[in-house]
Tab-separated table of C-alpha atoms in Angstrom:
chain	number	residue	atom	x	y	z
X	1	MET	CA	61.179	86.640	107.578
X	2	SER	CA	62.637	83.405	106.148
X	3	LYS	CA	66.030	83.287	104.432
X	4	ILE	CA	64.339	82.312	101.166
X	5	LYS	CA	62.109	85.410	101.251
X	6	ILE	CA	65.108	87.637	102.064
X	7	LEU	CA	67.010	86.120	99.139
X	8	LEU	CA	64.111	86.682	96.760
X	9	ILE	CA	63.834	90.332	97.833
X	10	ILE	CA	67.555	90.883	97.296
X	11	LEU	CA	67.649	89.191	93.907
X	12	SER	CA	64.501	90.939	92.662
X	13	SER	CA	65.905	94.306	93.776
X	14	ILE	CA	69.159	93.619	91.958
X	15	TYR	CA	67.355	92.542	88.810
X	16	PHE	CA	65.070	95.562	88.809
X	17	ILE	CA	67.764	98.161	89.388
X	18	VAL	CA	70.261	96.624	86.976
X	19	ASN	CA	67.807	95.986	84.157
X	20	CYS	CA	65.243	98.768	84.331
X	21	THR	CA	65.527	101.449	81.666
X	22	GLN	CA	64.744	104.317	84.010
X	23	THR	CA	67.452	106.781	85.006
X	24	LEU	CA	69.501	105.633	87.958
X	25	PRO	CA	68.728	107.376	91.262
X	26	GLN	CA	71.288	109.727	92.796
X	27	SER	CA	73.534	108.058	95.355
X	28	ILE	CA	73.107	109.036	98.998
X	29	GLY	CA	74.969	108.904	102.302
X	30	LYS	CA	77.881	110.587	104.028
X	31	ILE	CA	80.717	111.437	101.678
X	32	ARG	CA	83.364	109.266	103.404
X	33	GLN	CA	81.115	106.480	104.658
X	34	ILE	CA	81.574	102.976	103.255
X	35	ILE	CA	78.768	100.470	103.705
X	36	VAL	CA	80.448	97.100	104.338
X	37	LEU	CA	78.016	94.276	103.598
X	38	THR	CA	79.284	90.985	104.990
X	39	ASN	CA	78.445	88.017	107.163
X	40	PHE	CA	82.057	87.769	108.364
X	41	ARG	CA	82.693	90.985	110.245
X	42	SER	CA	84.841	89.384	112.949
X	43	GLN	CA	87.189	87.868	110.348
X	44	ILE	CA	87.744	91.029	108.320
X	45	GLU	CA	87.207	94.038	110.594
X	46	LYS	CA	90.820	94.370	111.755
X	47	GLN	CA	92.202	94.241	108.214
X	48	LEU	CA	89.660	96.716	106.828
X	49	GLN	CA	90.390	99.092	109.678
X	50	TYR	CA	94.066	99.034	108.689
X	51	THR	CA	93.262	99.433	104.971
X	52	LEU	CA	90.598	102.130	105.073
X	53	GLN	CA	90.665	103.891	108.448
X	54	ARG	CA	94.130	105.418	108.529
X	55	ASN	CA	93.994	108.452	110.785
X	56	TYR	CA	94.613	111.971	109.537
X	57	TYR	CA	95.662	114.205	112.440
X	58	THR	CA	93.727	117.408	111.938
X	59	VAL	CA	94.934	117.931	114.822
X	60	GLN	CA	92.593	115.423	116.489
X	61	PRO	CA	92.626	112.071	114.641
X	62	GLU	CA	89.986	111.591	111.912
X	63	PRO	CA	89.742	108.263	110.026
X	64	GLU	CA	90.053	108.486	106.250
X	65	PHE	CA	86.827	106.491	105.782
X	66	ILE	CA	83.964	105.684	108.135
X	67	LEU	CA	82.947	102.027	107.979
X	68	ARG	CA	79.381	100.928	108.645
X	69	TYR	CA	78.943	97.145	108.829
X	70	GLU	CA	75.665	95.504	107.827
X	71	ASP	CA	74.617	91.923	107.148
X	72	LEU	CA	74.804	90.876	103.521
X	73	SER	CA	71.077	90.152	103.612
X	74	ARG	CA	70.449	93.926	103.871
X	75	LEU	CA	71.910	94.737	100.467
X	76	SER	CA	68.581	95.979	99.111
X	77	ASP	CA	68.450	98.596	101.913
X	78	PHE	CA	71.794	100.152	100.960
X	79	MET	CA	71.911	99.971	97.164
X	80	LYS	CA	71.724	103.749	96.748
X	81	PHE	CA	74.677	104.627	98.956
X	82	HIS	CA	77.826	106.311	97.565
X	83	LEU	CA	80.346	103.696	98.648
X	84	ILE	CA	79.658	99.979	99.055
X	85	LEU	CA	82.057	97.136	99.842
X	86	ILE	CA	80.654	93.613	99.644
X	87	VAL	CA	82.805	90.893	101.240
X	88	GLY	CA	82.021	87.187	101.363
X	89	VAL	CA	82.437	83.782	99.751
X	90	ILE	CA	81.517	83.023	96.162
X	91	THR	CA	78.799	80.529	97.129
X	92	GLU	CA	76.830	83.192	99.038
X	93	GLU	CA	73.951	85.043	97.506
X	94	PRO	CA	73.836	87.662	96.122
X	95	ILE	CA	77.602	87.443	95.501
X	96	GLN	CA	77.186	84.286	93.433
X	97	THR	CA	74.668	86.008	91.162
X	98	LEU	CA	76.610	89.270	90.880
X	99	LEU	CA	79.904	87.521	90.070
X	100	LYS	CA	78.518	84.592	88.104
X	101	GLU	CA	80.813	85.166	85.107
X	102	TYR	CA	83.896	85.245	87.377
X	103	GLN	CA	83.066	82.190	89.486
X	104	THR	CA	85.499	79.841	87.731
X	105	LYS	CA	88.344	82.342	87.952
X	106	ILE	CA	87.699	82.954	91.655
X	107	GLN	CA	87.696	79.220	92.293
X	108	GLN	CA	91.044	78.925	90.489
X	109	ASP	CA	92.687	81.953	92.110
X	110	GLY	CA	91.207	81.567	95.583
X	111	PHE	CA	89.664	85.060	95.642
X	112	GLY	CA	89.001	88.096	93.477
X	113	LEU	CA	88.139	91.797	93.676
X	114	TYR	CA	85.760	93.481	91.214
X	115	SER	CA	84.984	97.169	90.840
X	116	TYR	CA	81.815	98.798	89.489
X	117	ASN	CA	80.871	102.425	88.896
X	118	ASP	CA	77.221	103.527	89.088
X	119	LEU	CA	75.984	99.969	89.527
X	120	TRP	CA	72.776	100.879	91.325
X	121	ALA	CA	72.961	104.669	91.604
X	122	LYS	CA	74.706	107.672	90.074
X	123	ASN	CA	78.107	108.666	91.456
X	124	GLN	CA	78.514	105.316	93.151
X	125	LYS	CA	81.471	102.996	93.684
X	126	VAL	CA	80.861	99.328	94.480
X	127	LEU	CA	83.655	96.877	95.263
X	128	ILE	CA	82.891	93.171	95.561
X	129	PHE	CA	85.491	90.892	97.136
X	130	ALA	CA	84.831	87.158	97.082
X	131	ALA	CA	86.857	84.183	98.298
X	132	ASN	CA	86.427	80.443	97.967
X	133	ASP	CA	86.526	79.962	101.707
X	134	TYR	CA	85.816	82.322	104.597
X	135	ASN	CA	89.131	81.301	106.183
X	136	THR	CA	91.006	83.078	103.356
X	137	LEU	CA	89.031	86.347	103.462
X	138	SER	CA	91.618	88.205	105.515
X	139	ASP	CA	94.536	86.960	103.373
X	140	GLY	CA	92.755	88.076	100.220
X	141	LEU	CA	92.010	91.506	101.640
X	142	ILE	CA	95.692	91.880	102.501
X	143	ARG	CA	96.628	91.061	98.902
X	144	TYR	CA	94.176	93.639	97.531
X	145	GLU	CA	94.782	96.207	100.291
X	146	ARG	CA	96.461	98.806	98.050
X	147	ARG	CA	93.867	98.512	95.277
X	148	ILE	CA	90.901	98.725	97.671
X	149	ARG	CA	92.302	101.900	99.228
X	150	GLN	CA	93.087	103.454	95.836
X	151	GLU	CA	89.659	102.641	94.393
X	152	PHE	CA	87.868	104.432	97.223
X	153	GLN	CA	90.414	107.274	97.392
X	154	ASN	CA	90.082	107.945	93.656
X	155	TYR	CA	86.304	107.937	93.921
X	156	LEU	CA	86.437	110.407	96.809
X	157	ILE	CA	88.790	112.796	94.991
X	158	ASN	CA	86.658	112.658	91.827
X	159	TYR	CA	83.487	113.280	93.828
X	160	LEU	CA	85.008	116.230	95.674
X	161	THR	CA	86.296	117.627	92.378
X	162	GLN	CA	82.759	117.574	90.985
X	163	LEU	CA	81.422	119.365	94.070
X	164	THR	CA	84.235	121.934	94.132
X	165	TYR	CA	83.819	122.908	90.483
X	166	ALA	CA	80.054	122.532	90.231
X	167	ARG	CA	79.848	126.332	89.674
X	168	GLY	CA	82.827	126.322	87.357
X	169	TYR	CA	86.188	127.921	88.098
X	170	LYS	CA	87.998	131.223	87.572
X	171	LYS	CA	89.248	130.451	84.089
X	172	GLU	CA	90.843	133.854	83.464
X	173	ILE	CA	92.973	133.539	86.582
X	174	SER	CA	93.878	129.944	85.800
X	175	ASP	CA	94.854	130.886	82.245
X	176	SER	CA	96.915	133.835	83.494
X	177	LEU	CA	99.016	131.460	85.574
X	178	ILE	CA	100.112	129.741	82.365
X	179	ASN	CA	101.238	133.051	80.852
X	180	HIS	CA	103.137	134.153	83.952
X	181	TYR	CA	104.446	130.929	85.470
X	182	HIS	CA	104.064	128.206	82.794
X	183	TYR	CA	101.813	126.161	85.028
X	184	SER	CA	98.141	126.250	85.925
X	185	ILE	CA	95.686	125.154	88.576
X	186	LYS	CA	91.906	125.407	88.467
X	187	VAL	CA	90.986	128.194	90.879
X	188	PRO	CA	87.554	127.525	92.450
X	189	GLN	CA	85.030	130.360	92.619
X	190	SER	CA	85.486	130.772	96.381
X	191	PHE	CA	89.298	131.111	96.209
X	192	PHE	CA	91.419	134.202	95.601
X	193	LEU	CA	94.923	134.416	94.160
X	194	ASN	CA	97.716	136.266	95.994
X	195	THR	CA	100.925	136.990	94.060
X	196	LYS	CA	102.634	139.164	96.681
X	197	TYR	CA	105.727	136.939	96.705
X	198	GLU	CA	105.807	135.941	93.059
X	199	ASN	CA	109.374	137.238	92.700
X	200	ASN	CA	110.336	134.487	95.134
X	201	ASN	CA	108.572	131.864	92.980
X	202	PHE	CA	105.795	131.624	95.573
X	203	ILE	CA	102.069	132.235	95.020
X	204	TYR	CA	99.058	131.101	96.969
X	205	LEU	CA	95.294	130.702	96.837
X	206	VAL	CA	93.099	131.375	99.857
X	207	ALA	CA	89.448	130.918	100.817
X	208	HIS	CA	87.665	131.645	104.082
X	209	ASN	CA	84.957	130.180	106.348
X	210	PRO	CA	86.848	127.972	106.974
X	211	THR	CA	90.319	129.218	106.055
X	212	ARG	CA	91.875	127.048	103.354
X	213	SER	CA	95.060	127.854	101.480
X	214	ILE	CA	97.167	126.351	98.711
X	215	PHE	CA	100.665	127.531	97.914
X	216	ILE	CA	102.792	126.753	94.866
X	217	TYR	CA	106.550	127.106	95.069
X	218	ASN	CA	109.178	126.171	92.474
X	219	GLU	CA	112.913	126.320	91.954
X	220	ARG	CA	114.985	125.962	88.777
X	221	ARG	CA	116.930	122.946	90.027
X	222	TYR	CA	116.582	119.275	90.875
X	223	ILE	CA	115.909	118.495	94.546
X	224	GLU	CA	116.185	115.040	96.084
X	225	LEU	CA	112.840	113.910	97.474
X	226	ASP	CA	114.165	113.154	100.929
X	227	PRO	CA	111.409	113.508	103.573
X	228	SER	CA	113.615	115.159	106.195
X	229	TYR	CA	114.931	117.710	103.740
X	230	ILE	CA	111.489	118.395	102.267
X	231	ILE	CA	110.058	119.019	105.736
X	232	SER	CA	112.841	121.467	106.505
X	233	LEU	CA	112.266	123.112	103.116
X	234	ARG	CA	108.576	123.545	103.896
X	235	ASP	CA	109.495	125.116	107.224
X	236	SER	CA	111.812	127.582	105.503
X	237	ILE	CA	109.138	128.487	102.929
X	238	THR	CA	106.344	128.978	105.458
X	239	ASN	CA	108.701	130.833	107.812
X	240	LEU	CA	109.175	133.459	105.122
X	241	PHE	CA	105.733	133.624	103.557
X	242	PHE	CA	103.220	132.073	106.001
X	243	ASP	CA	103.809	133.840	109.327
X	244	LYS	CA	106.399	131.281	110.524
X	245	ASP	CA	104.262	128.169	110.360
X	246	TYR	CA	106.200	124.934	110.868
X	247	VAL	CA	105.611	121.198	110.530
X	248	TYR	CA	104.697	119.311	113.694
X	249	GLN	CA	106.716	116.197	112.883
X	250	PRO	CA	105.244	113.707	115.417
X	251	LEU	CA	101.936	113.861	113.475
X	252	THR	CA	103.450	113.976	109.988
X	253	TYR	CA	104.411	111.150	107.638
X	254	ALA	CA	105.677	110.864	104.069
X	255	GLU	CA	105.014	108.428	101.247
X	256	THR	CA	106.059	108.054	97.626
X	257	THR	CA	103.189	108.464	95.186
X	258	ASN	CA	102.281	109.342	91.613
X	259	PHE	CA	101.263	112.929	90.971
X	260	ASN	CA	100.039	113.605	87.432
X	261	ASN	CA	102.419	110.977	86.024
X	262	ASN	CA	105.377	112.203	88.077
X	263	ILE	CA	107.098	110.365	90.911
X	264	ALA	CA	106.345	112.547	93.914
X	265	LEU	CA	106.802	112.741	97.648
X	266	LYS	CA	103.532	113.216	99.523
X	267	LEU	CA	103.489	114.681	103.022
X	268	ILE	CA	100.426	114.432	105.246
X	269	GLY	CA	100.539	115.966	108.668
X	270	ALA	CA	99.997	118.901	110.975
X	271	TRP	CA	101.320	122.470	110.998
X	272	GLN	CA	101.665	124.786	113.972
X	273	ASN	CA	102.240	128.467	114.580
X	274	ASP	CA	103.356	129.296	118.101
X	275	ALA	CA	103.086	133.068	117.730
X	276	LEU	CA	99.465	132.845	116.558
X	277	THR	CA	98.610	129.840	118.774
X	278	ALA	CA	97.249	128.161	115.664
X	279	GLY	CA	97.531	124.864	113.847
X	280	GLY	CA	95.826	122.415	111.560
X	281	PRO	CA	96.351	119.733	108.912
X	282	PHE	CA	98.250	120.007	105.653
X	283	ILE	CA	98.964	117.903	102.571
X	284	SER	CA	101.901	118.422	100.191
X	285	TYR	CA	103.144	117.070	96.871
X	286	CYS	CA	106.758	117.587	95.746
X	287	PHE	CA	108.274	116.479	92.439
X	288	ASN	CA	110.824	117.354	89.760
X	289	LYS	CA	109.990	118.000	86.120
X	290	ASN	CA	111.696	119.805	83.231
X	291	ASN	CA	114.683	120.747	85.423
X	292	HIS	CA	112.346	122.391	87.928
X	293	PHE	CA	111.338	121.399	91.437
X	294	TYR	CA	107.690	121.966	92.397
X	295	TYR	CA	106.181	122.098	95.875
X	296	ILE	CA	102.359	122.300	96.100
X	297	ASP	CA	100.787	122.432	99.533
X	298	GLY	CA	97.291	122.713	100.991
X	299	SER	CA	96.474	123.577	104.610
X	300	VAL	CA	93.368	124.138	106.715
X	301	PHE	CA	92.669	126.346	109.724
X	302	ASN	CA	89.293	125.680	111.329
X	303	PRO	CA	89.706	125.588	115.136
X	304	GLY	CA	87.354	123.363	117.071
X	305	LYS	CA	85.821	121.817	113.931
X	306	ARG	CA	86.467	118.683	111.923
X	307	LYS	CA	88.780	119.406	109.020
X	308	LEU	CA	89.336	116.254	106.965
X	309	ASP	CA	86.662	116.990	104.353
X	310	ASN	CA	88.227	120.450	103.833
X	311	LEU	CA	91.699	118.934	103.539
X	312	LEU	CA	90.529	116.379	100.984
X	313	GLN	CA	88.893	119.178	98.992
X	314	LEU	CA	92.302	120.880	98.829
X	315	ASP	CA	93.776	117.592	97.636
X	316	ALA	CA	91.227	117.558	94.804
X	317	ILE	CA	92.120	121.137	93.831
X	318	ILE	CA	95.866	120.448	93.953
X	319	ARG	CA	95.432	117.543	91.549
X	320	THR	CA	94.235	119.961	88.842
X	321	PHE	CA	97.786	121.397	88.735
X	322	GLU	CA	99.341	121.192	85.272
X	323	ILE	CA	102.699	122.258	83.823
X	324	LEU	CA	102.841	123.836	80.380
X	325	GLN	CA	104.980	121.604	78.196
């Protein structure tokens, strides 16, 4: 098929999907798969791997996103997928048509990144990165590295939140947390609340098949968000209330983040339990607010199976945490 025919197919597909009045189709594909449409794979693959394929150790490494590279000419074949990243130069079609109104700005700035929700399908995220020259593609992707990661991470959390609460949540239990503890979290239908250690300011949610748990711990004091201290604090908490689990530090790292408008320390790593010969991944958020310190943690136990989707679901649940003002 000639390049002209391919171009006409792509442009007609874009025009039809963007302009038709019919309801958009539902997006498809694997939940963490990003379709990368580009003619410059060799120039950008290393940088995109660094930006989007950070490994979570669950305990075997699992990349945050799975990248599938396709030629830009195949856009019409992948328009319905959940996550799409288009990378190229502004003079290429269909980038030139899609970013026509931004062409002057891209030429002035050297490159640009543009984000679209539900462009060609429902529950879809499309990022388009364009540069003036293919030699600057990698430099531009480095500049937008943080935003590209956040755009896809936010989409993934929002998508998992929709799936998790598709059948609603246990509102009575969530509301009772406000009355008893002055904070709340949306408890999914498959999770159960355990308040056995509430006198120690520790409660947890648990679900099975696979085993997933979230604990909430707080103290009436300010605690410095030092990674080493926070790790030791987690060990002391889980030693008392979680059968002596502990953090496996070689596979754990910390980063500063924003959690519900609070500066927070985020831990991502692996836990172990020698007595039970068990382990798995965990994710934690720690922050101070209203003269209280809060530690919210999610962990997965699913031996022999992949666990990242389960861990990210816990992340979505944790982000529903709210403090009563």
